[in-house]
Amino acid sequence: MATVDSAVPLGEDPAPFHEKAPRRRDFLNIAAVATAGVGGVIAIVPLINQMNPSADVLALSTTEVDLSKIEAGSGIVTSFRKQPLFVRNLTPAEIAAADKVALSELRDPETLEQRTRGKKNWLITLGVCTHLGCIPQGIVASENRGQYGGYFCPCHGSQYDTAARIRKGPAPTNLAVPEYAFTTPTTVTVG
Amino acid sequence: MSFPWAKHYAPQNGFTKWIDERLPLPRLVYGAVGAGYPVPRNLNYFWNFGVLAGAALGIQIITGIVLAMHYAANGGVAFDSVEHIMRDVNAGWFLRYAHANGASMFFIVVYIHIFRGLYYGSYKAPREMIWLLGVTIFLLMMATAFMGYVLPWGQMSFWGAQVITGFFSAIPVVGETIRIWLLGGYAPDDAALNRFFSLHYLLPFVIAGVIIMHIWALHIPGSNNPTGVDVKGEQDTVPFHPYYTAKDGFGLGIFLLIFACLIFFAPNYLGHPDNYVPANPLQTPAHIVPEWYFWPFYAILRAFTVDFILPAKLWGVLAMFGSILLLFFLPWLDSSPVRSSNYRPVYRTFFWVLVADVLILGYCGGSPAEPVYVILSQICAAYYFAHFLIILPIIARTERPRPLPNSITEAVLAGKGGTSPMHTAVSGSPVPAE
């Protein structure tokens, strides 16, 4: 703008160029640069959003599980959104053990009731340790279930109880319970 | 830039003169790494490691570019394409082993380079910017190395990606969203593999750019030296070429010799057998460990086992990142005006304690998460932070340094110029003042 001022030809009255601030030219300048700036920032949105899960990844977001072949006391590992899903049929003893624990003892207080969907023996959780994402052991009875009889993560020693609640070790929360519903008495749809 | 007595580039013939007037690139090289760059005359072999780090980056970029000609970043074929490189591609095994072990060599060299800086006070005024850029390069190297390790899509690749991106889920509220955004899915898969490959290809060039700034910042005050005393005049320096091109060349030969031994005789010594098992999202390896160069930081991460206001997991992640970010503040935590540890008896002791501390942390980080290692990690992690935040500032204020030589030349002529680290006024009587 100084260049515009100094561009006044010699001998001509510079007065019209000395409008009081803010001049119309200042307004135009700020408006133009601001518009371009907002446009530039908005152009970043697709660049960031492209990193979110794509449609085909999201399309794999439900899994059906047949419960009829899972006996009490055992469980299966299946896959939900490319992550392991633990489906466990709890024994009455395991249910009793989970119900006996006072909520005040828990790091992430939840009852077995809250962690299941109407049928307390069907415990369906992600098999992803909430510490750093390893797969805990214990879905099969022959594996190490830790001192609380649920799951044991070999990576950093997190221990979960029979309701897959965190009891000991570095994990901050219980094993996550995904959204699911019983479509028939022996089938659940997860996701 | 540089000292007043630096020799100026003089084109020798019509052709070089013609070039110099149009694009003075030979002039730039002459002034940066040629006879036109005066360097303290007493540098010891620890000053080789900057050049060696540059050489290691060059080797990584060259081998990496050719490996990318044969690699496919897709979950279905990535593992097989790496085996294809190992078995079918001409000299593929050599290129891949050179690239994998080249990363280890790069980190060995850079760790020595960092500890050289810590010992000789190279981070102090007027060289703070060099240090800050150096820590930035270190962070970029860690990101690059991590993403490179994911590419073979073996078990350790997959579970390493799972654990490292899991760090971000420790962030309250938005953590899980950030993790899913970083991975482009709920678990590492094609989306993650592709973006890691893209970034793994990009970041080395970013590192090269920051290295240019690192060297630019270095050439303003010039190199530090084993006495830590400023250059006072022309007698204190020698031209970079031929004196240090020769010395660095010798060091480079030794570096390549060790590198060759690793490639040809122990190419998998620093790797994990688990990574020759294809990635399996439904099975965790019994013992997940990162590559050796991350062990000290992994130990700090695992040292936090108890919730205290914040969850233990968040503490671990904060401490791990904090242990590196802390280095950005080092030039201001150590206020002692004496640079070289050779004249700082108390600091020198604690320097070696820190070296031992980091080595123990590394050992713990590579071990299973058993109680004895966890407790040892906790002690060493606490000491690591105490060194920088408590011990260093106290030493800087209370230590009585040995008398410094008046100049580099005086120290050199007294036989204590520091061509060998043992001969820099360590044990002998101090060089008399005046």
XYZ file of C-alpha atoms in Angstrom:
625
model
C 0.000 0.000 0.000
C 2.934 2.243 0.591
C 3.854 1.593 -3.003
C 0.431 2.806 -4.109
C 0.877 5.995 -2.102
C 4.316 6.625 -3.466
C 3.035 5.958 -6.976
C 1.181 9.297 -7.030
C 2.625 11.190 -9.993
C 4.703 14.205 -9.081
C 2.734 17.407 -8.816
C -0.650 15.729 -8.356
C -2.598 16.103 -5.157
C -2.122 12.918 -3.093
C -5.170 13.710 -0.968
C -7.547 11.082 -2.458
C -5.020 8.414 -1.525
C -4.951 9.570 2.082
C -8.352 8.333 3.173
C -8.756 7.776 6.868
C -8.005 4.219 8.030
C -9.532 1.804 7.388
C -9.458 2.639 3.736
C -11.673 0.810 1.252
C -8.525 -0.795 -0.147
C -7.658 -2.149 3.329
C -11.121 -3.638 3.624
C -10.857 -5.302 0.223
C -7.418 -6.591 1.061
C -8.447 -8.117 4.381
C -11.658 -9.548 2.937
C -9.841 -11.142 -0.008
C -7.027 -12.625 2.068
C -9.450 -13.840 4.749
C -11.648 -15.565 2.149
C -8.648 -17.200 0.536
C -7.384 -18.226 3.987
C -10.681 -19.848 4.965
C -10.731 -21.611 1.595
C -7.204 -22.862 2.144
C -8.055 -24.184 5.598
C -11.206 -25.932 4.319
C -9.125 -27.610 1.608
C -7.272 -29.415 4.420
C -10.505 -31.170 5.507
C -10.511 -33.836 2.757
C -6.786 -34.337 3.264
C -7.421 -35.204 6.911
C -10.709 -36.998 6.377
C -9.219 -39.413 3.823
C -7.409 -41.053 6.721
C -10.666 -42.073 8.463
C -11.988 -45.626 7.864
C -13.144 -45.973 4.259
C -16.577 -47.248 3.193
C -15.377 -50.819 2.608
C -13.832 -50.922 6.064
C -17.062 -49.614 7.584
C -19.105 -52.084 5.497
C -17.510 -54.977 7.372
C -18.908 -53.588 10.573
C -21.367 -56.370 11.550
C -20.693 -59.996 12.420
C -23.155 -62.841 13.096
C -22.275 -65.380 15.753
C -23.912 -68.808 16.159
C -24.052 -69.560 19.886
C -25.550 -73.047 19.696
C -22.205 -74.880 19.651
C -20.608 -73.057 22.578
C -20.872 -75.100 25.750
C -20.966 -73.582 29.213
C -17.453 -72.866 30.437
C -15.956 -72.509 26.974
C -15.776 -69.744 24.426
C -14.802 -68.909 20.870
C -12.776 -66.215 19.160
C -14.283 -64.753 16.038
C -13.554 -61.574 14.141
C -15.414 -58.265 14.349
C -14.114 -55.281 12.377
C -10.837 -57.161 11.873
C -10.429 -57.404 15.632
C -10.796 -60.548 17.698
C -14.183 -60.954 19.371
C -14.478 -63.118 22.472
C -17.787 -64.951 22.906
C -17.880 -66.831 26.187
C -20.560 -68.979 27.763
C -20.086 -68.456 31.494
C -20.723 -71.232 34.004
C -23.024 -70.503 36.959
C -19.909 -70.483 39.165
C -18.259 -67.814 36.989
C -21.452 -65.727 37.037
C -21.601 -66.025 40.818
C -17.941 -65.036 41.099
C -18.551 -61.941 38.978
C -21.688 -60.955 40.913
C -19.934 -61.337 44.257
C -17.432 -58.545 43.552
C -18.305 -55.199 45.120
C -18.307 -52.350 42.583
C -16.084 -50.302 44.862
C -13.262 -52.784 44.258
C -13.291 -52.169 40.503
C -11.172 -49.779 38.495
C -13.939 -49.450 35.890
C -17.122 -50.245 37.875
C -19.729 -52.210 35.913
C -21.880 -55.186 36.878
C -22.080 -58.364 34.810
C -25.724 -57.372 34.232
C -24.602 -54.145 32.554
C -21.985 -55.954 30.493
C -24.401 -58.519 29.004
C -27.654 -58.173 27.046
C -30.314 -59.954 29.075
C -28.598 -63.345 29.169
C -25.966 -63.188 31.856
C -24.129 -66.307 30.687
C -23.269 -64.823 27.262
C -20.298 -62.519 27.746
C -19.379 -60.922 24.421
C -16.363 -58.591 24.421
C -13.636 -57.432 22.100
C -10.509 -59.525 22.584
C -8.358 -56.419 22.615
C -6.559 -55.497 25.823
C -7.426 -51.923 26.705
C -3.813 -51.247 27.602
C -2.038 -51.390 24.257
C -4.165 -53.672 22.137
C -2.730 -57.175 22.614
C -5.040 -60.197 22.610
C -5.515 -61.517 26.151
C -5.331 -65.244 26.830
C -8.091 -67.246 28.523
C -10.913 -67.677 26.015
C -9.927 -71.356 25.922
C -9.886 -72.966 29.363
C -6.414 -74.404 28.793
C -4.889 -70.924 28.506
C -3.737 -68.818 31.417
C -6.823 -67.022 32.768
C -4.987 -65.068 35.444
C -5.794 -65.032 39.130
C -9.356 -63.729 38.580
C -10.370 -66.532 36.228
C -11.152 -64.326 33.228
C -8.452 -63.186 30.853
C -4.745 -62.570 31.180
C -2.797 -60.320 28.816
C 0.753 -61.666 28.377
C 2.127 -58.383 27.005
C 2.063 -56.280 30.146
C 0.310 -58.507 32.655
C -3.226 -57.074 32.779
C -5.698 -59.417 34.493
C -9.444 -59.501 33.853
C -12.134 -61.275 35.885
C -14.957 -63.563 34.720
C -16.966 -60.507 33.583
C -13.864 -59.362 31.609
C -13.423 -56.437 33.997
C -9.935 -55.097 34.633
C -8.688 -56.123 38.065
C -4.923 -55.836 38.016
C -2.203 -54.506 35.738
C -1.804 -51.445 33.538
C -5.013 -51.597 31.441
C -7.288 -48.661 32.304
C -10.739 -50.083 31.430
C -12.707 -53.323 31.104
C -12.626 -55.262 27.838
C -14.983 -53.353 25.549
C -18.515 -54.705 25.008
C -19.576 -54.014 21.406
C -23.127 -53.180 20.366
C -25.001 -56.441 19.763
C -28.482 -57.992 19.866
C -29.934 -61.483 19.920
C -31.588 -62.074 16.527
C -32.675 -65.604 17.495
C -32.223 -67.327 20.867
C -28.948 -68.829 19.594
C -27.679 -66.105 17.223
C -26.328 -62.657 17.923
C -25.563 -59.874 15.460
C -22.642 -57.784 16.582
C -22.255 -54.209 15.356
C 29.192 -17.665 8.473
C 32.552 -19.190 9.245
C 35.714 -17.435 10.437
C 37.336 -14.367 8.835
C 40.431 -16.353 7.871
C 38.420 -18.934 5.917
C 39.886 -19.383 2.449
C 37.719 -18.173 -0.396
C 36.814 -20.208 -3.402
C 38.835 -19.194 -6.454
C 37.757 -20.787 -9.744
C 40.821 -22.217 -11.448
C 39.789 -22.108 -15.080
C 37.312 -20.609 -17.500
C 34.746 -23.376 -17.059
C 34.574 -23.267 -13.237
C 34.507 -19.474 -13.438
C 31.576 -19.665 -15.867
C 29.743 -22.043 -13.489
C 30.559 -19.934 -10.419
C 29.026 -16.822 -11.954
C 25.796 -18.637 -12.854
C 25.284 -21.191 -10.049
C 27.916 -21.004 -7.299
C 27.394 -24.597 -6.193
C 31.116 -25.479 -6.128
C 31.596 -22.365 -3.964
C 28.932 -23.623 -1.541
C 30.581 -27.044 -1.280
C 34.028 -25.484 -0.889
C 32.796 -23.304 1.968
C 30.718 -26.040 3.660
C 32.851 -29.178 3.534
C 35.955 -28.090 1.646
C 39.104 -26.119 2.323
C 37.000 -23.013 2.953
C 35.572 -24.304 6.242
C 37.985 -23.910 9.185
C 37.447 -26.507 11.935
C 39.071 -26.769 15.386
C 42.364 -28.619 15.041
C 41.815 -30.949 17.997
C 38.652 -32.901 17.117
C 38.781 -36.553 18.202
C 37.094 -39.537 16.556
C 33.795 -38.818 18.300
C 33.435 -35.972 15.803
C 33.186 -38.547 13.001
C 29.667 -39.522 13.952
C 27.860 -36.625 12.291
C 29.311 -37.588 8.927
C 28.622 -41.251 9.692
C 24.973 -40.445 10.461
C 24.744 -38.660 7.110
C 26.273 -41.679 5.403
C 23.818 -43.993 7.166
C 20.885 -41.862 5.972
C 22.279 -41.957 2.431
C 22.546 -45.751 2.562
C 18.975 -46.015 3.875
C 17.603 -43.760 1.141
C 19.435 -45.587 -1.666
C 18.603 -49.125 -0.488
C 15.072 -48.012 0.386
C 14.358 -46.595 -3.062
C 15.417 -49.824 -4.769
C 13.512 -51.991 -2.275
C 10.380 -49.953 -3.009
C 10.724 -51.072 -6.644
C 9.940 -54.641 -5.531
C 7.702 -54.165 -2.504
C 3.898 -54.054 -2.511
C 2.104 -52.271 0.328
C -1.013 -54.433 0.549
C -1.925 -56.635 3.484
C -2.504 -59.605 1.195
C 0.856 -59.530 -0.552
C 3.234 -57.390 1.549
C 4.742 -60.325 3.440
C 5.120 -62.361 0.250
C 6.666 -59.436 -1.622
C 9.334 -59.184 1.083
C 10.014 -62.928 0.763
C 10.107 -62.379 -3.015
C 12.804 -59.750 -2.452
C 14.718 -62.178 -0.226
C 14.528 -65.171 -2.580
C 13.869 -64.063 -6.169
C 15.078 -60.502 -6.709
C 18.717 -60.320 -7.794
C 20.766 -59.311 -4.747
C 17.437 -58.648 -3.010
C 18.588 -60.375 0.175
C 21.589 -58.034 0.311
C 19.521 -54.900 -0.241
C 16.970 -55.866 2.399
C 19.562 -56.906 4.975
C 21.484 -53.697 4.267
C 18.314 -51.659 4.779
C 17.208 -53.479 7.947
C 20.664 -53.437 9.542
C 21.320 -49.978 8.133
C 18.558 -48.717 10.432
C 20.376 -50.229 13.411
C 23.686 -48.732 12.295
C 21.989 -45.346 11.863
C 20.678 -45.497 15.430
C 23.999 -46.696 16.901
C 25.773 -43.801 15.217
C 23.129 -41.269 16.233
C 23.127 -42.433 19.858
C 26.911 -42.003 20.009
C 26.516 -38.610 18.308
C 23.942 -37.561 20.944
C 26.059 -38.746 23.871
C 29.095 -36.998 22.327
C 27.018 -33.812 22.426
C 26.049 -34.488 26.052
C 29.643 -35.164 27.114
C 31.286 -32.205 25.398
C 28.420 -29.752 26.044
C 27.770 -29.248 22.344
C 24.169 -28.252 23.139
C 25.232 -25.101 24.986
C 25.250 -21.542 23.695
C 25.774 -20.636 20.922
C 24.850 -24.088 19.576
C 21.308 -24.522 21.040
C 19.642 -24.460 17.625
C 21.874 -27.276 16.378
C 20.770 -29.351 19.368
C 17.065 -28.541 18.913
C 17.225 -29.516 15.243
C 19.120 -32.658 16.224
C 16.391 -33.741 18.659
C 13.859 -33.073 15.875
C 15.833 -35.333 13.546
C 15.883 -38.007 16.254
C 12.079 -37.862 16.600
C 11.645 -38.073 12.823
C 14.038 -41.035 12.726
C 11.988 -42.870 15.347
C 8.767 -42.312 13.411
C 10.410 -43.433 10.172
C 11.961 -46.527 11.738
C 8.686 -47.555 13.352
C 6.723 -47.254 10.106
C 9.446 -49.086 8.196
C 9.282 -51.965 10.634
C 5.551 -52.337 9.953
C 6.029 -52.778 6.184
C 7.116 -56.481 6.086
C 3.726 -57.246 7.670
C 5.029 -59.987 9.929
C 3.709 -60.668 13.422
C 5.991 -58.082 15.085
C 5.135 -55.552 12.368
C 1.436 -55.956 12.975
C 1.550 -56.050 16.756
C 4.097 -53.249 16.884
C 1.664 -51.110 14.893
C -1.154 -52.161 17.216
C 0.819 -51.270 20.366
C 2.323 -48.005 19.097
C -0.944 -46.639 17.701
C -2.447 -47.823 20.994
C -0.400 -45.071 22.690
C -2.765 -42.536 21.191
C -5.833 -44.188 22.699
C -4.415 -43.171 26.090
C -5.366 -39.559 25.309
C -8.552 -38.785 27.265
C -11.869 -38.456 25.370
C -10.578 -38.212 21.779
C -7.872 -40.891 22.013
C -9.808 -43.762 20.430
C -11.021 -41.531 17.579
C -7.448 -40.447 16.900
C -6.264 -44.051 16.890
C -8.939 -45.075 14.371
C -8.071 -42.030 12.255
C -4.367 -42.892 12.297
C -5.055 -46.499 11.294
C -7.931 -45.840 8.901
C -9.757 -48.742 10.550
C -10.333 -50.460 13.866
C -7.142 -52.478 13.692
C -4.001 -52.242 11.505
C -4.891 -53.279 7.953
C -4.386 -52.230 4.326
C -5.220 -48.603 5.010
C -2.599 -48.373 7.772
C 0.003 -50.310 5.784
C -0.381 -48.051 2.747
C -0.146 -44.804 4.643
C 2.842 -46.044 6.631
C 4.576 -46.907 3.357
C 3.795 -43.471 1.943
C 5.127 -41.717 5.046
C 8.091 -44.066 5.370
C 9.117 -43.007 1.878
C 8.544 -39.317 2.628
C 10.112 -38.836 6.049
C 13.752 -39.611 5.130
C 13.651 -36.652 2.760
C 12.189 -34.500 5.524
C 15.078 -35.711 7.700
C 17.520 -34.748 4.945
C 15.971 -31.273 4.900
C 16.297 -30.867 8.673
C 19.893 -32.130 8.428
C 20.659 -29.309 6.004
C 19.360 -26.852 8.612
C 21.320 -28.742 11.333
C 24.551 -28.264 9.346
C 23.673 -24.702 8.426
C 23.174 -23.895 12.115
C 26.454 -25.695 12.895
C 28.428 -23.641 10.399
C 27.513 -20.356 12.057
C 29.457 -20.859 15.338
C 31.528 -23.719 13.871
C 32.154 -27.107 15.495
C 32.616 -27.524 19.228
C 35.810 -29.351 20.250
C 37.043 -31.634 23.066
C 38.199 -28.713 25.220
C 34.929 -26.831 24.690
C 37.004 -23.638 24.449
C 36.047 -21.216 21.660
C 38.243 -20.852 18.610
C 40.370 -17.731 19.202
C 42.314 -17.451 15.979
C 43.542 -19.077 12.817
C 46.142 -21.155 14.699
C 43.260 -22.995 16.438
C 41.788 -24.348 13.215
C 42.636 -26.440 10.180
C 40.662 -26.541 6.906
C 37.946 -29.214 6.782
C 39.482 -30.536 3.588
C 41.839 -32.368 3.552
C 42.195 -32.761 7.354
C 38.713 -33.900 8.350
C 37.670 -35.371 5.026
C 40.582 -37.756 5.615
C 39.727 -38.377 9.270
C 36.024 -38.872 8.485
C 36.947 -41.087 5.561
C 38.926 -43.353 7.862
C 36.002 -43.488 10.308
C 33.631 -44.260 7.444
C 35.826 -47.222 6.503
C 35.541 -48.647 10.032
C 31.782 -47.999 10.008
C 31.360 -49.876 6.721
C 33.495 -52.753 8.014
C 31.231 -53.231 11.046
C 28.147 -52.759 8.867
C 29.400 -55.429 6.449
C 30.039 -57.876 9.313
C 26.448 -57.371 10.459
C 24.979 -57.838 6.961
C 27.050 -60.854 5.995
C 27.498 -62.741 9.259
C 24.610 -61.799 11.555
C 21.873 -60.232 9.406
C 19.061 -61.324 11.714
C 20.866 -60.869 15.009
C 19.089 -57.583 15.772
C 15.700 -58.701 14.426
C 12.938 -60.895 15.806
C 12.139 -64.391 14.494
C 8.440 -63.580 15.005
C 8.588 -61.187 12.106
C 9.105 -64.087 9.724
C 5.578 -65.230 10.654
C 2.901 -63.481 8.551
C 0.752 -60.967 10.434
C -2.173 -62.610 12.186
C -4.721 -60.221 13.724
C -6.159 -63.043 15.850
C -2.966 -64.113 17.596
C -0.629 -62.018 19.727
C 3.021 -63.073 19.947
C 3.843 -64.135 23.500
C 6.440 -61.383 23.931
C 6.010 -58.148 21.994
C 9.180 -56.077 21.934
C 10.159 -53.213 19.669
C 13.509 -52.992 17.891
C 16.507 -52.546 20.207
C 16.813 -48.821 19.564
C 13.406 -48.245 21.198
C 14.044 -50.376 24.264
C 14.946 -47.587 26.741
C 11.772 -45.696 25.826
C 9.676 -48.878 25.904
C 10.978 -49.529 29.433
C 9.881 -46.037 30.511
C 6.453 -46.688 28.964
C 6.046 -49.920 30.914
C 7.402 -48.487 34.169
C 4.010 -47.019 35.090
C 1.748 -49.647 36.624
C -0.348 -47.733 39.148
C -3.062 -45.132 38.535
C -2.218 -41.814 40.179
C -4.774 -39.094 39.347
C -4.329 -40.057 35.675
C -4.539 -43.670 34.434
C -1.252 -45.614 34.507
C -1.395 -46.032 30.720
C -1.533 -42.269 30.150
C 1.357 -41.728 32.580
C 3.433 -44.255 30.672
C 2.771 -42.600 27.339
C 3.380 -39.097 28.736
C 6.641 -40.199 30.368
C 7.859 -41.897 27.220
C 7.260 -38.870 25.021
C 8.413 -36.608 27.866
C 11.748 -38.415 28.076
C 12.546 -37.221 24.543
C 10.810 -33.845 24.651
C 12.831 -33.126 27.804
C 15.930 -32.975 25.618
C 14.540 -29.850 23.938
C 15.007 -28.024 27.244
C 18.495 -29.325 27.972
C 20.395 -26.202 26.839
C 18.527 -24.233 29.498
C 18.567 -26.887 32.227
C 22.366 -26.993 32.257
C 23.460 -23.440 32.934
C 27.158 -24.184 33.485
C 29.259 -22.035 31.144
C 31.907 -24.763 30.856
C 31.126 -27.026 27.925
C 33.484 -29.984 28.001
C 33.041 -32.631 30.712
C 36.805 -32.982 30.787
C 36.804 -29.843 32.928
C 33.650 -30.752 34.902
C 34.586 -33.566 37.318
C 31.159 -33.842 38.978
C 29.146 -33.647 35.780
C 31.443 -36.200 34.164
C 30.626 -38.743 36.881
C 26.902 -38.210 36.469
C 27.239 -38.352 32.697
C 28.524 -41.909 32.974
C 25.797 -42.764 35.494
C 23.268 -41.572 32.908
C 24.882 -43.740 30.233
C 24.614 -46.754 32.541
C 21.027 -45.792 33.423
C 19.984 -45.681 29.763
C 21.717 -49.002 29.073
C 19.874 -50.648 31.976
C 16.601 -49.143 30.748
C 17.367 -50.628 27.349
C 18.004 -54.032 28.891
C 14.716 -53.861 30.830
C 12.810 -52.700 27.734
C 13.973 -55.765 25.834
C 13.009 -58.137 28.652
C 9.567 -59.572 29.428
C 7.295 -57.548 31.744
C 8.325 -59.470 34.863
C 8.290 -57.770 38.290
C 12.085 -57.542 38.647
C 12.462 -55.743 35.308
C 9.476 -53.522 35.990
C 10.942 -52.385 39.321
C 14.351 -51.839 37.733
C 12.680 -49.822 34.938
C 10.870 -47.721 37.528
C 14.090 -46.877 39.353
C 15.982 -46.116 36.140
C 13.122 -44.104 34.619
C 12.939 -42.001 37.793
C 16.702 -41.490 37.657
C 16.559 -40.494 33.974
C 14.170 -37.649 34.764
C 16.051 -36.742 37.943
C 19.295 -36.452 35.972
C 17.926 -33.773 33.689
C 15.493 -32.000 36.005
C 17.290 -32.083 39.370
C 20.900 -33.268 39.221
C 21.981 -31.284 36.156
C 20.704 -27.864 37.330
C 22.238 -28.426 40.800
C 25.631 -29.456 39.391
C 25.620 -26.464 37.070
C 25.263 -24.166 40.087
C 27.545 -25.870 42.574
C 30.332 -27.556 40.611
C 33.831 -26.064 40.632
C 35.259 -26.749 37.163
C 38.942 -27.332 36.446
C 40.837 -24.386 34.931
C 40.275 -24.128 31.217
C 43.135 -23.688 28.754
C 43.398 -20.222 27.259
C 43.068 -21.561 23.770
C 42.780 -24.759 21.784
C 46.353 -24.315 20.563
C 47.673 -23.956 24.109
C 45.901 -27.174 25.108
C 47.193 -28.976 22.015
C 50.795 -27.870 22.587
C 50.544 -29.039 26.215
C 49.558 -32.455 24.887
C 46.022 -32.166 26.203
C 44.144 -31.012 23.145
C 41.810 -33.945 23.147
C 42.796 -35.832 20.036
C 42.129 -38.778 22.296
C 39.441 -38.375 24.949
C 41.906 -39.574 27.597
C 44.295 -36.717 26.909
C 42.143 -33.687 27.492
C 43.240 -32.557 30.922
C 41.336 -35.420 32.509
C 43.869 -36.823 34.894
C 46.875 -34.559 34.453
C 47.407 -31.302 36.271
C 45.399 -28.417 34.872
C 47.013 -26.403 32.136
C 48.428 -23.320 33.850
C 46.511 -20.154 33.234
C 48.434 -17.551 31.184
